[in-house]
Structure formats: structure tokens, C-alpha cells
Amino acid sequence: MQSLPSPDELDRLVDTTTRLRAGIESVITGRPELVRTSLAVLLAEGHLLLEDVPGVGKTTLAKAIARSIDAPVGRIQFTPDLLPSDLTGVNIFRAQTHEFEFRPGPVFAHVVIGDEINRASPKTQSALLECMQEAQATVDGRTYPLPRPFLVIATQNPVEMEGTYPLPEAQRDRFMARLTVGYPSVESELDMLDLQEDSDPFARLRPVTDAAEIQGFIDVARRLYAAPGVKRYIVGLVTASRDDAGLRLGASPRASIQLLRAAKSLAAMSGRDHVLPDDVQELAVPVLAHRLLPSTESRLSGRTTQDVVTDIVARTPLPVAEPVARARRALG
């Protein structure tokens, strides 16, 4: 069993993520919790789905995260005529050498931004989702590994649904979290006008870390301690979704794994070497809600899957606290 992260490792992680948050929040004003959850997904080596109406900053958030990391970025604008090879790359025949040369596509980057993923055909969506799940791309029968860390940030527009292909449940399950940006408050929108009246704050955004350091932080977050009670609490939340009368499809075992990993990342960003139930509760809605299907009664009554998850969290008993010192001794 791996040892817990050292205080120095956690301090470096906290310092870097604090600077990441400050930079991104200078572009996305008024939504600190959105930025915090996005970075937790990054450190949990997950993928992020941003779903909201046009013009609220989905693509801006994705670009801000990408620009804050000094690493190759792939940008894909999904359209109905986009082909899988436009994502993964193609083999080109070179007449000089009489050989095929592989030209990698935009998925061969550390951060991949997929804009309006629901506008592409299911075949093209599947090509990206295969890369997300397997961390590899297959072109003409040959498999190429993708770089690590590998983060996909996809946006989806829930309106203007004509000519779109909404992601089915099995494909939404590949995303660790789904976030909605939402409309800003009056104060935040006024701040936005002041910031962007005569300049673009995005142009001033500079990288504060690189891919190698992010990969190191991912490994640090994985080594955090999660008590057996916290793990039972996570499984309890996921199991409750499968038995809830307001749902016709509950969360998968993949949801349990990803909720634990995201909770570890959130705890690491707080400077702790152990997970608290508070970390799990904060991430329950973004990690679980998009994986669920409401029952007919829930839809008719206007009850969303977010409402169901909130109710499940409220009624699920919290685990009994375990002394952290005991955990440290057990892990050496």
C-alpha cells in the first residue's frame, strides 16, 4: 500500500491549484465553486461535461483551464459532418518513401476541448469517448497511446436541439462530472462588464503549471486516505440511487470509483491527506446526477435528477468518524 502524501507534496499541490483557481476566476467571474470542481476533476484524471445555454461561458471556462496549463491543447468544433478520423488522425501515403505516415489528430493532446459535442454523429462521438475510456486511439488497426494527463472538456447545448445527437446514458457515464455554468448574479455580471469593457482578461491569462507537474499532483491525490466508513458512505449513496422510486436508472459502479477519486482530489486541494464526508457531499450532484434517468412520475412533477441526488444525500446517514492518526499509523 502506498504511503500518504508528505506535507511538502500537499503544500505544493495547494499552492499551484490556488494559483490556477485565481487565474481562471479572473476570466470566469462569480463562480468559484465551478472552478474548484473543474480542477478536482482534472486532478482526479477524469473528464468534464459542461452543459448550459449559449453565451454563459462554457467554452471560455474550458479554454481558461487549458491555457493555465503549459501543455499541448486540442480544440475540436463538433459538426454533423465531422468524421472519427478528424479526431484521431489519419495515415498519409508518402510517395518519396513508399510508406504510410501517421498524422495524429487533435485528441493527441493533454487537454482536449470538444465544443458542442452533441452536434456530431454518434459514430464520431464514440471515437472520442473510446479515447476517454481507454486513453488510446485506434487508427487502421493500430493502437496509439494518448499522453498523460489526458483531460477532455466537452460542452453541450441543451437548447436548439434540431440536428443534434444527444449523448446516450452509457456515453454520459464516461464523464466524471457534469457542470452547469448558469447565469451570473447582477454583481458578477457588472464585474464582467468592467473587466471586459476595454480589454480581454483571457489575453492576460498565463500558464502556472505544466503537464508533468499535473501528473505528479494526480499521483499525490490518489494516495490520500479514504476511511472504510467514507467508502461505505459513497457506496451507500450510489446504491440508494438504484432503489429510489424517483429514478428508473441508478448510478453505475463506475460512479462510485469516480466519486471517490474526485473526493480525494478535493481533499488534496484543501491541504488534507484524508477524505471527509463533506468532500463526497460537495461532489455528489455533479458526479452522480448526469448518470441517472428520472422516472415518469419525476418528469411529470418537474423533479430533476439533481433534486433526487440532493434528497439521497440528505437522508443517507453519515459515517462514524475514524481517527486520522490511526490511519496514518496503518499506512506508515
CSV table of C-alpha atoms in Angstrom, one decimal:
chain,number,residue,atom,x,y,z
A,1,MET,CA,0.0,0.0,0.0
A,2,GLN,CA,1.3,3.5,-0.9
A,3,SER,CA,2.2,5.9,1.8
A,4,LEU,CA,0.3,9.1,2.4
A,5,PRO,CA,1.4,12.3,0.7
A,6,SER,CA,4.0,14.3,2.6
A,7,PRO,CA,3.2,17.8,3.9
A,8,ASP,CA,5.6,19.2,1.3
A,9,GLU,CA,3.8,17.5,-1.6
A,10,LEU,CA,0.4,18.7,-0.3
A,11,ASP,CA,1.7,22.2,0.1
A,12,ARG,CA,2.9,22.3,-3.5
A,13,LEU,CA,-0.4,21.0,-4.7
A,14,VAL,CA,-2.4,23.6,-2.7
A,15,ASP,CA,-0.1,26.4,-3.9
A,16,THR,CA,-0.4,25.5,-7.5
A,17,THR,CA,-4.1,24.9,-7.5
A,18,THR,CA,-4.7,28.1,-5.7
A,19,ARG,CA,-2.9,30.0,-8.4
A,20,LEU,CA,-4.7,28.0,-11.0
A,21,ARG,CA,-8.1,29.0,-9.5
A,22,ALA,CA,-7.1,32.6,-9.2
A,23,GLY,CA,-6.2,32.8,-12.9
A,24,ILE,CA,-9.3,31.0,-14.1
A,25,GLU,CA,-11.5,33.1,-11.8
A,26,SER,CA,-10.1,36.2,-13.3
A,27,VAL,CA,-11.8,35.1,-16.5
A,28,ILE,CA,-14.9,33.3,-15.1
A,29,THR,CA,-16.2,35.7,-12.5
A,30,GLY,CA,-18.6,34.9,-9.7
A,31,ARG,CA,-18.4,31.1,-9.9
A,32,PRO,CA,-15.6,29.9,-7.6
A,33,GLU,CA,-17.3,26.6,-6.8
A,34,LEU,CA,-17.4,25.8,-10.6
A,35,VAL,CA,-13.7,26.4,-11.0
A,36,ARG,CA,-13.0,24.3,-7.8
A,37,THR,CA,-14.9,21.3,-9.1
A,38,SER,CA,-13.4,21.6,-12.5
A,39,LEU,CA,-9.9,21.4,-11.0
A,40,ALA,CA,-10.9,18.5,-8.8
A,41,VAL,CA,-11.9,16.6,-12.0
A,42,LEU,CA,-8.5,17.5,-13.5
A,43,LEU,CA,-6.6,16.1,-10.5
A,44,ALA,CA,-8.8,13.0,-10.4
A,45,GLU,CA,-7.9,12.3,-14.1
A,46,GLY,CA,-11.5,12.5,-15.1
A,47,HIS,CA,-13.4,14.2,-17.9
A,48,LEU,CA,-15.7,17.1,-17.7
A,49,LEU,CA,-19.1,17.8,-19.4
A,50,LEU,CA,-20.2,21.5,-19.4
A,51,GLU,CA,-23.9,21.7,-20.3
A,52,ASP,CA,-25.8,25.0,-20.4
A,53,VAL,CA,-27.4,27.6,-22.7
A,54,PRO,CA,-25.3,29.6,-25.2
A,55,GLY,CA,-23.2,32.6,-24.1
A,56,VAL,CA,-22.7,31.8,-20.3
A,57,GLY,CA,-19.0,30.9,-20.6
A,58,LYS,CA,-18.8,27.1,-21.2
A,59,THR,CA,-16.1,27.3,-23.8
A,60,THR,CA,-14.4,30.2,-22.0
A,61,LEU,CA,-14.0,28.0,-18.9
A,62,ALA,CA,-12.6,25.2,-20.9
A,63,LYS,CA,-10.1,27.4,-22.7
A,64,ALA,CA,-9.1,29.1,-19.4
A,65,ILE,CA,-8.3,25.7,-17.9
A,66,ALA,CA,-6.3,24.7,-21.0
A,67,ARG,CA,-4.4,28.0,-21.1
A,68,SER,CA,-3.5,27.7,-17.4
A,69,ILE,CA,-1.5,24.6,-18.1
A,70,ASP,CA,1.6,24.7,-20.3
A,71,ALA,CA,0.8,21.7,-22.4
A,72,PRO,CA,-0.5,20.9,-25.9
A,73,VAL,CA,-4.2,21.6,-26.3
A,74,GLY,CA,-6.5,20.1,-28.9
A,75,ARG,CA,-9.6,22.0,-30.0
A,76,ILE,CA,-12.5,20.3,-31.8
A,77,GLN,CA,-15.6,22.1,-33.1
A,78,PHE,CA,-18.1,19.3,-33.5
A,79,THR,CA,-20.3,19.5,-36.6
A,80,PRO,CA,-22.6,16.9,-38.2
A,81,ASP,CA,-20.1,16.2,-41.0
A,82,LEU,CA,-17.1,15.6,-38.6
A,83,LEU,CA,-15.6,12.1,-39.1
A,84,PRO,CA,-13.8,10.0,-36.5
A,85,SER,CA,-10.5,10.4,-38.4
A,86,ASP,CA,-10.8,14.1,-37.9
A,87,LEU,CA,-10.4,13.4,-34.2
A,88,THR,CA,-7.9,10.5,-34.1
A,89,GLY,CA,-5.8,11.3,-37.1
A,90,VAL,CA,-5.1,9.6,-40.5
A,91,ASN,CA,-2.4,7.6,-42.3
A,92,ILE,CA,-0.9,9.5,-45.2
A,93,PHE,CA,1.0,7.8,-48.0
A,94,ARG,CA,4.4,9.4,-48.7
A,95,ALA,CA,5.4,8.8,-52.3
A,96,GLN,CA,9.1,9.5,-51.5
A,97,THR,CA,9.4,6.7,-49.1
A,98,HIS,CA,6.5,4.5,-50.3
A,99,GLU,CA,5.3,4.2,-46.7
A,100,PHE,CA,2.3,5.4,-44.8
A,101,GLU,CA,3.0,8.1,-42.2
A,102,PHE,CA,0.6,8.6,-39.3
A,103,ARG,CA,-0.5,12.2,-38.7
A,104,PRO,CA,-2.1,12.4,-35.2
A,105,GLY,CA,-5.4,14.3,-34.7
A,106,PRO,CA,-6.4,16.8,-32.0
A,107,VAL,CA,-7.0,14.1,-29.4
A,108,PHE,CA,-3.2,13.6,-29.1
A,109,ALA,CA,-3.0,16.5,-26.6
A,110,HIS,CA,-3.1,16.7,-22.8
A,111,VAL,CA,-6.2,18.9,-22.8
A,112,VAL,CA,-8.9,18.4,-25.5
A,113,ILE,CA,-11.7,20.9,-25.8
A,114,GLY,CA,-14.8,19.4,-27.6
A,115,ASP,CA,-17.2,22.2,-28.4
A,116,GLU,CA,-20.9,21.2,-28.8
A,117,ILE,CA,-20.3,17.5,-28.7
A,118,ASN,CA,-24.0,16.8,-29.3
A,119,ARG,CA,-23.7,18.2,-32.8
A,120,ALA,CA,-21.6,15.3,-34.1
A,121,SER,CA,-22.9,12.0,-35.2
A,122,PRO,CA,-22.9,9.1,-32.8
A,123,LYS,CA,-20.0,7.4,-34.6
A,124,THR,CA,-17.8,10.5,-34.1
A,125,GLN,CA,-18.9,10.8,-30.5
A,126,SER,CA,-18.0,7.2,-29.9
A,127,ALA,CA,-14.5,7.8,-31.3
A,128,LEU,CA,-13.9,10.5,-28.7
A,129,LEU,CA,-15.5,8.5,-25.9
A,130,GLU,CA,-13.3,5.5,-26.7
A,131,CYS,CA,-10.2,7.7,-26.3
A,132,MET,CA,-11.6,8.9,-23.0
A,133,GLN,CA,-12.2,5.5,-21.6
A,134,GLU,CA,-9.1,3.6,-22.9
A,135,ALA,CA,-6.6,6.5,-23.1
A,136,GLN,CA,-5.7,5.3,-26.6
A,137,ALA,CA,-6.8,5.8,-30.2
A,138,THR,CA,-7.0,3.1,-32.8
A,139,VAL,CA,-6.4,4.1,-36.5
A,140,ASP,CA,-6.4,1.5,-39.3
A,141,GLY,CA,-6.0,-1.3,-36.8
A,142,ARG,CA,-3.0,0.1,-34.9
A,143,THR,CA,-3.3,1.5,-31.4
A,144,TYR,CA,-1.6,4.6,-30.3
A,145,PRO,CA,-1.4,5.6,-26.6
A,146,LEU,CA,-2.6,9.1,-25.6
A,147,PRO,CA,-0.5,11.4,-23.5
A,148,ARG,CA,-0.9,11.7,-19.7
A,149,PRO,CA,-2.5,13.6,-18.2
A,150,PHE,CA,-5.4,13.4,-20.6
A,151,LEU,CA,-8.4,15.7,-19.9
A,152,VAL,CA,-11.4,16.1,-22.2
A,153,ILE,CA,-13.6,19.1,-21.6
A,154,ALA,CA,-16.8,18.8,-23.7
A,155,THR,CA,-19.6,21.4,-24.0
A,156,GLN,CA,-23.2,20.6,-24.8
A,157,ASN,CA,-26.1,22.9,-25.6
A,158,PRO,CA,-29.4,21.8,-24.1
A,159,VAL,CA,-31.4,24.1,-26.4
A,160,GLU,CA,-31.5,24.3,-30.2
A,161,MET,CA,-31.7,20.5,-30.3
A,162,GLU,CA,-32.6,20.3,-34.0
A,163,GLY,CA,-29.9,18.4,-35.9
A,164,THR,CA,-28.2,17.2,-32.8
A,165,TYR,CA,-27.4,13.8,-31.3
A,166,PRO,CA,-27.8,13.9,-27.5
A,167,LEU,CA,-25.3,11.7,-25.7
A,168,PRO,CA,-27.0,8.4,-24.6
A,169,GLU,CA,-26.7,7.3,-20.9
A,170,ALA,CA,-23.8,4.9,-21.5
A,171,GLN,CA,-21.7,7.7,-23.0
A,172,ARG,CA,-22.6,10.4,-20.4
A,173,ASP,CA,-21.4,7.9,-17.8
A,174,ARG,CA,-17.8,8.3,-19.2
A,175,PHE,CA,-17.7,11.9,-17.9
A,176,MET,CA,-16.6,12.1,-14.3
A,177,ALA,CA,-18.8,15.2,-13.7
A,178,ARG,CA,-21.3,17.4,-15.4
A,179,LEU,CA,-21.4,21.1,-14.6
A,180,THR,CA,-23.8,23.9,-15.5
A,181,VAL,CA,-22.3,27.4,-15.6
A,182,GLY,CA,-25.6,29.2,-15.1
A,183,TYR,CA,-26.3,32.9,-15.4
A,184,PRO,CA,-24.1,35.2,-13.3
A,185,SER,CA,-25.5,37.3,-10.5
A,186,VAL,CA,-26.1,41.0,-11.1
A,187,GLU,CA,-22.9,41.9,-9.3
A,188,SER,CA,-20.9,39.3,-11.2
A,189,GLU,CA,-22.2,40.5,-14.5
A,190,LEU,CA,-21.4,44.1,-13.6
A,191,ASP,CA,-17.8,43.0,-12.7
A,192,MET,CA,-17.7,41.2,-16.0
A,193,LEU,CA,-18.6,44.4,-17.9
A,194,ASP,CA,-15.9,46.3,-16.0
A,195,LEU,CA,-13.3,43.7,-16.7
A,196,GLN,CA,-14.0,43.3,-20.4
A,197,GLU,CA,-15.0,46.9,-21.2
A,198,ASP,CA,-11.7,47.8,-22.8
A,199,SER,CA,-9.6,44.6,-22.7
A,200,ASP,CA,-9.8,40.9,-22.8
A,201,PRO,CA,-8.9,39.2,-19.4
A,202,PHE,CA,-8.3,35.9,-21.3
A,203,ALA,CA,-5.4,37.5,-23.2
A,204,ARG,CA,-3.7,38.2,-19.8
A,205,LEU,CA,-4.0,34.6,-18.6
A,206,ARG,CA,-0.7,32.8,-18.4
A,207,PRO,CA,0.2,29.2,-17.5
A,208,VAL,CA,1.1,28.5,-13.9
A,209,THR,CA,2.0,24.8,-14.2
A,210,ASP,CA,2.8,22.1,-16.8
A,211,ALA,CA,1.6,18.6,-17.7
A,212,ALA,CA,4.4,16.9,-15.8
A,213,GLU,CA,3.5,18.7,-12.6
A,214,ILE,CA,-0.2,18.0,-13.0
A,215,GLN,CA,0.6,14.3,-13.5
A,216,GLY,CA,2.5,14.4,-10.2
A,217,PHE,CA,-0.4,16.0,-8.4
A,218,ILE,CA,-2.7,13.3,-9.8
A,219,ASP,CA,-0.5,10.7,-8.2
A,220,VAL,CA,-0.4,12.6,-5.0
A,221,ALA,CA,-4.2,12.8,-4.8
A,222,ARG,CA,-4.6,9.1,-5.5
A,223,ARG,CA,-2.5,8.4,-2.3
A,224,LEU,CA,-4.9,10.2,0.0
A,225,TYR,CA,-6.5,8.1,2.7
A,226,ALA,CA,-10.2,7.2,2.5
A,227,ALA,CA,-11.5,5.5,5.6
A,228,PRO,CA,-13.7,2.4,5.2
A,229,GLY,CA,-16.6,4.4,6.6
A,230,VAL,CA,-16.2,7.0,3.9
A,231,LYS,CA,-16.1,4.3,1.2
A,232,ARG,CA,-19.3,2.7,2.6
A,233,TYR,CA,-20.9,6.2,2.6
A,234,ILE,CA,-20.1,6.5,-1.1
A,235,VAL,CA,-21.4,3.1,-1.9
A,236,GLY,CA,-24.5,3.9,0.2
A,237,LEU,CA,-25.2,7.0,-1.9
A,238,VAL,CA,-24.8,5.1,-5.2
A,239,THR,CA,-26.9,2.1,-4.0
A,240,ALA,CA,-29.7,4.4,-2.8
A,241,SER,CA,-29.9,5.8,-6.4
A,242,ARG,CA,-30.6,2.4,-7.7
A,243,ASP,CA,-33.5,1.9,-5.3
A,244,ASP,CA,-35.0,5.4,-5.4
A,245,ALA,CA,-38.6,5.5,-6.7
A,246,GLY,CA,-37.9,8.7,-8.5
A,247,LEU,CA,-35.4,7.1,-10.8
A,248,ARG,CA,-35.6,4.4,-13.5
A,249,LEU,CA,-31.8,4.1,-13.8
A,250,GLY,CA,-29.4,4.4,-10.9
A,251,ALA,CA,-25.7,5.1,-10.8
A,252,SER,CA,-23.2,2.6,-12.0
A,253,PRO,CA,-20.2,1.1,-10.1
A,254,ARG,CA,-18.0,3.5,-12.2
A,255,ALA,CA,-19.8,6.3,-10.4
A,256,SER,CA,-18.6,5.0,-7.0
A,257,ILE,CA,-15.0,4.9,-8.3
A,258,GLN,CA,-15.1,8.3,-9.8
A,259,LEU,CA,-16.8,9.9,-6.8
A,260,LEU,CA,-14.0,8.6,-4.6
A,261,ARG,CA,-11.3,9.8,-6.8
A,262,ALA,CA,-12.9,13.3,-7.2
A,263,ALA,CA,-13.4,13.5,-3.4
A,264,LYS,CA,-9.7,12.7,-2.9
A,265,SER,CA,-8.7,15.5,-5.3
A,266,LEU,CA,-11.0,18.0,-3.5
A,267,ALA,CA,-9.5,17.0,-0.1
A,268,ALA,CA,-5.9,17.4,-1.5
A,269,MET,CA,-6.8,20.9,-2.8
A,270,SER,CA,-7.9,21.7,0.8
A,271,GLY,CA,-4.4,20.5,2.1
A,272,ARG,CA,-5.7,17.4,3.8
A,273,ASP,CA,-4.3,13.9,3.4
A,274,HIS,CA,-7.6,12.2,4.1
A,275,VAL,CA,-11.2,12.4,2.7
A,276,LEU,CA,-14.1,13.8,4.7
A,277,PRO,CA,-17.8,13.1,4.0
A,278,ASP,CA,-18.1,16.8,3.2
A,279,ASP,CA,-15.9,16.2,0.2
A,280,VAL,CA,-18.2,13.5,-1.0
A,281,GLN,CA,-21.3,15.6,-0.4
A,282,GLU,CA,-20.0,18.6,-2.3
A,283,LEU,CA,-19.3,16.4,-5.4
A,284,ALA,CA,-22.4,14.1,-5.2
A,285,VAL,CA,-24.6,16.2,-7.6
A,286,PRO,CA,-22.0,16.9,-10.3
A,287,VAL,CA,-20.7,13.4,-10.3
A,288,LEU,CA,-23.9,11.4,-10.0
A,289,ALA,CA,-26.8,13.4,-11.4
A,290,HIS,CA,-26.0,13.1,-15.1
A,291,ARG,CA,-25.8,9.3,-14.9
A,292,LEU,CA,-29.3,8.9,-13.7
A,293,LEU,CA,-32.7,8.7,-15.5
A,294,PRO,CA,-35.8,10.1,-13.8
A,295,SER,CA,-39.0,8.1,-13.6
A,296,THR,CA,-42.1,9.2,-15.5
A,297,GLU,CA,-43.6,10.5,-12.3
A,298,SER,CA,-40.5,12.6,-11.6
A,299,ARG,CA,-40.6,14.1,-15.0
A,300,LEU,CA,-44.2,15.0,-14.8
A,301,SER,CA,-43.8,16.6,-11.4
A,302,GLY,CA,-40.7,18.6,-12.6
A,303,ARG,CA,-38.3,16.8,-10.2
A,304,THR,CA,-34.8,16.6,-11.7
A,305,THR,CA,-32.1,14.1,-11.1
A,306,GLN,CA,-30.2,16.8,-9.2
A,307,ASP,CA,-33.2,17.1,-6.8
A,308,VAL,CA,-33.1,13.3,-6.3
A,309,VAL,CA,-29.4,13.2,-5.5
A,310,THR,CA,-29.8,16.1,-3.1
A,311,ASP,CA,-32.6,14.1,-1.3
A,312,ILE,CA,-30.4,11.0,-1.2
A,313,VAL,CA,-27.5,12.9,0.3
A,314,ALA,CA,-29.9,14.4,2.9
A,315,ARG,CA,-31.3,11.1,4.1
A,316,THR,CA,-28.1,8.9,3.9
A,317,PRO,CA,-26.5,8.6,7.4
A,318,LEU,CA,-23.0,10.0,7.7
A,319,PRO,CA,-20.2,7.6,8.6
A,320,VAL,CA,-18.7,7.4,12.0
A,321,ALA,CA,-15.5,9.4,12.2
A,322,GLU,CA,-12.3,7.4,12.3
A,323,PRO,CA,-9.2,8.8,14.0
A,324,VAL,CA,-6.9,10.0,11.3
A,325,ALA,CA,-3.9,9.2,13.4
A,326,ARG,CA,-4.8,5.6,13.4
A,327,ALA,CA,-4.9,5.7,9.6
A,328,ARG,CA,-1.5,7.3,9.4
A,329,ARG,CA,0.0,4.6,11.5
A,330,ALA,CA,-1.7,1.9,9.4
A,331,LEU,CA,-0.2,3.4,6.2
A,332,GLY,CA,3.2,4.0,7.7
